[in-house]
Amino acid sequence: MQRVRIALALLVVGAVGVAAPFAIAAISAGSSSSKIVTIKVTATEFKFVMSKRSVPKGTTVIFKVTNKGKIEHDFKIGTKKTKLLKPGQSTTLKVVFSKKGNIAYLCTVKGHAAVGMKGKFGVGVTPPKVTTTQVTTTTATTTTGTTTTTPVTCTSPTSTINVSMTEYKFTLSQSSVPAGCIQFTIKNDGQVQHNFSLIGVKAGTIMAPGGTETWAVQLAQGSKNYTCDVPFHDSFGMNGTLTIT
């Protein structure tokens, strides 16, 4: 009888030992899943709006980033960054926050953080308030010479101007050319979309990075202002004046 009791006791201990790892695994799984949080991030000109700006230490966050602006943006937090998002595009970014503190986030497109696309995300702490920057868009005006003519396209260039577009400026091979048929060879050497628009004459195509185009127009003596038509790029400095002698 004593032997039977001992055998039963050993059987119970063995069953508990087998079940324990499964119980621990189940508890761990429940604990892990409770630390995964999805946060919506909306990018516009020029700010981020988050559905939540702080989490406890040890939380895994899935940032769902959507560009609801009119130009391209991205989202970087800590050492992780999304791809460059065109207007209307979305993506996700998974980040594990293992350390307590305020973590910086920003848009890495040149000039965007400076005008408001940045902030702090709190991990186990309360983040500072977000401050916004008011951006004023200005549009250049066109000054013509004493003789007014209607610019037209032409096919036999007398001068060629190479135009390089970057963030946020134009670099022209010449700032002054004789009147005549002027050819513009334009390339987007930047990281976001740009175009070259000769105000009142011709608006070039809005091109992705690496894009090129060439066109020619007949220009009379005077001056012509140029700009980038992508929203806010003019106010960032993408404008200038071409002199026609």
PDB file of C-alpha atoms in Angstrom, residues 3 5 8 11 45 74 80 85 120 135 139 153 164 177 199 204 209 213 217-218 223 235 238 245:
ATOM      1  CA  ARG A   3       4.427   1.628  -2.521  1.00  0.00           C
ATOM      2  CA  ARG A   5       1.011   5.929  -2.460  1.00  0.00           C
ATOM      3  CA  LEU A   8       0.872   8.139  -7.144  1.00  0.00           C
ATOM      4  CA  LEU A  11       2.980  10.660 -10.940  1.00  0.00           C
ATOM      5  CA  GLU A  45       2.914  70.419 -44.130  1.00  0.00           C
ATOM      6  CA  ASP A  74       9.277  60.468 -44.183  1.00  0.00           C
ATOM      7  CA  LYS A  80      14.796  53.792 -37.451  1.00  0.00           C
ATOM      8  CA  LEU A  85       6.344  58.646 -48.780  1.00  0.00           C
ATOM      9  CA  LYS A 120       9.812  64.064 -28.711  1.00  0.00           C
ATOM     10  CA  VAL A 135       4.971  78.823 -42.746  1.00  0.00           C
ATOM     11  CA  THR A 139       5.076  83.874 -54.831  1.00  0.00           C
ATOM     12  CA  THR A 153       8.204  77.421 -78.067  1.00  0.00           C
ATOM     13  CA  SER A 164      20.021  71.670 -61.487  1.00  0.00           C
ATOM     14  CA  VAL A 177      21.599  85.131 -71.833  1.00  0.00           C
ATOM     15  CA  ILE A 199       6.669  82.316 -64.514  1.00  0.00           C
ATOM     16  CA  GLY A 204       7.999  72.444 -66.371  1.00  0.00           C
ATOM     17  CA  PRO A 209      14.498  62.543 -58.113  1.00  0.00           C
ATOM     18  CA  GLU A 213      13.545  67.207 -69.317  1.00  0.00           C
ATOM     19  CA  VAL A 217      11.134  78.996 -75.516  1.00  0.00           C
ATOM     20  CA  GLN A 218      11.542  82.279 -77.361  1.00  0.00           C
ATOM     21  CA  SER A 223      13.844  89.605 -67.003  1.00  0.00           C
ATOM     22  CA  SER A 235       9.122  79.890 -49.724  1.00  0.00           C
ATOM     23  CA  MET A 238      13.477  77.826 -54.869  1.00  0.00           C
ATOM     24  CA  THR A 245      19.861  90.923 -72.663  1.00  0.00           C
TER      25      THR A 245
END
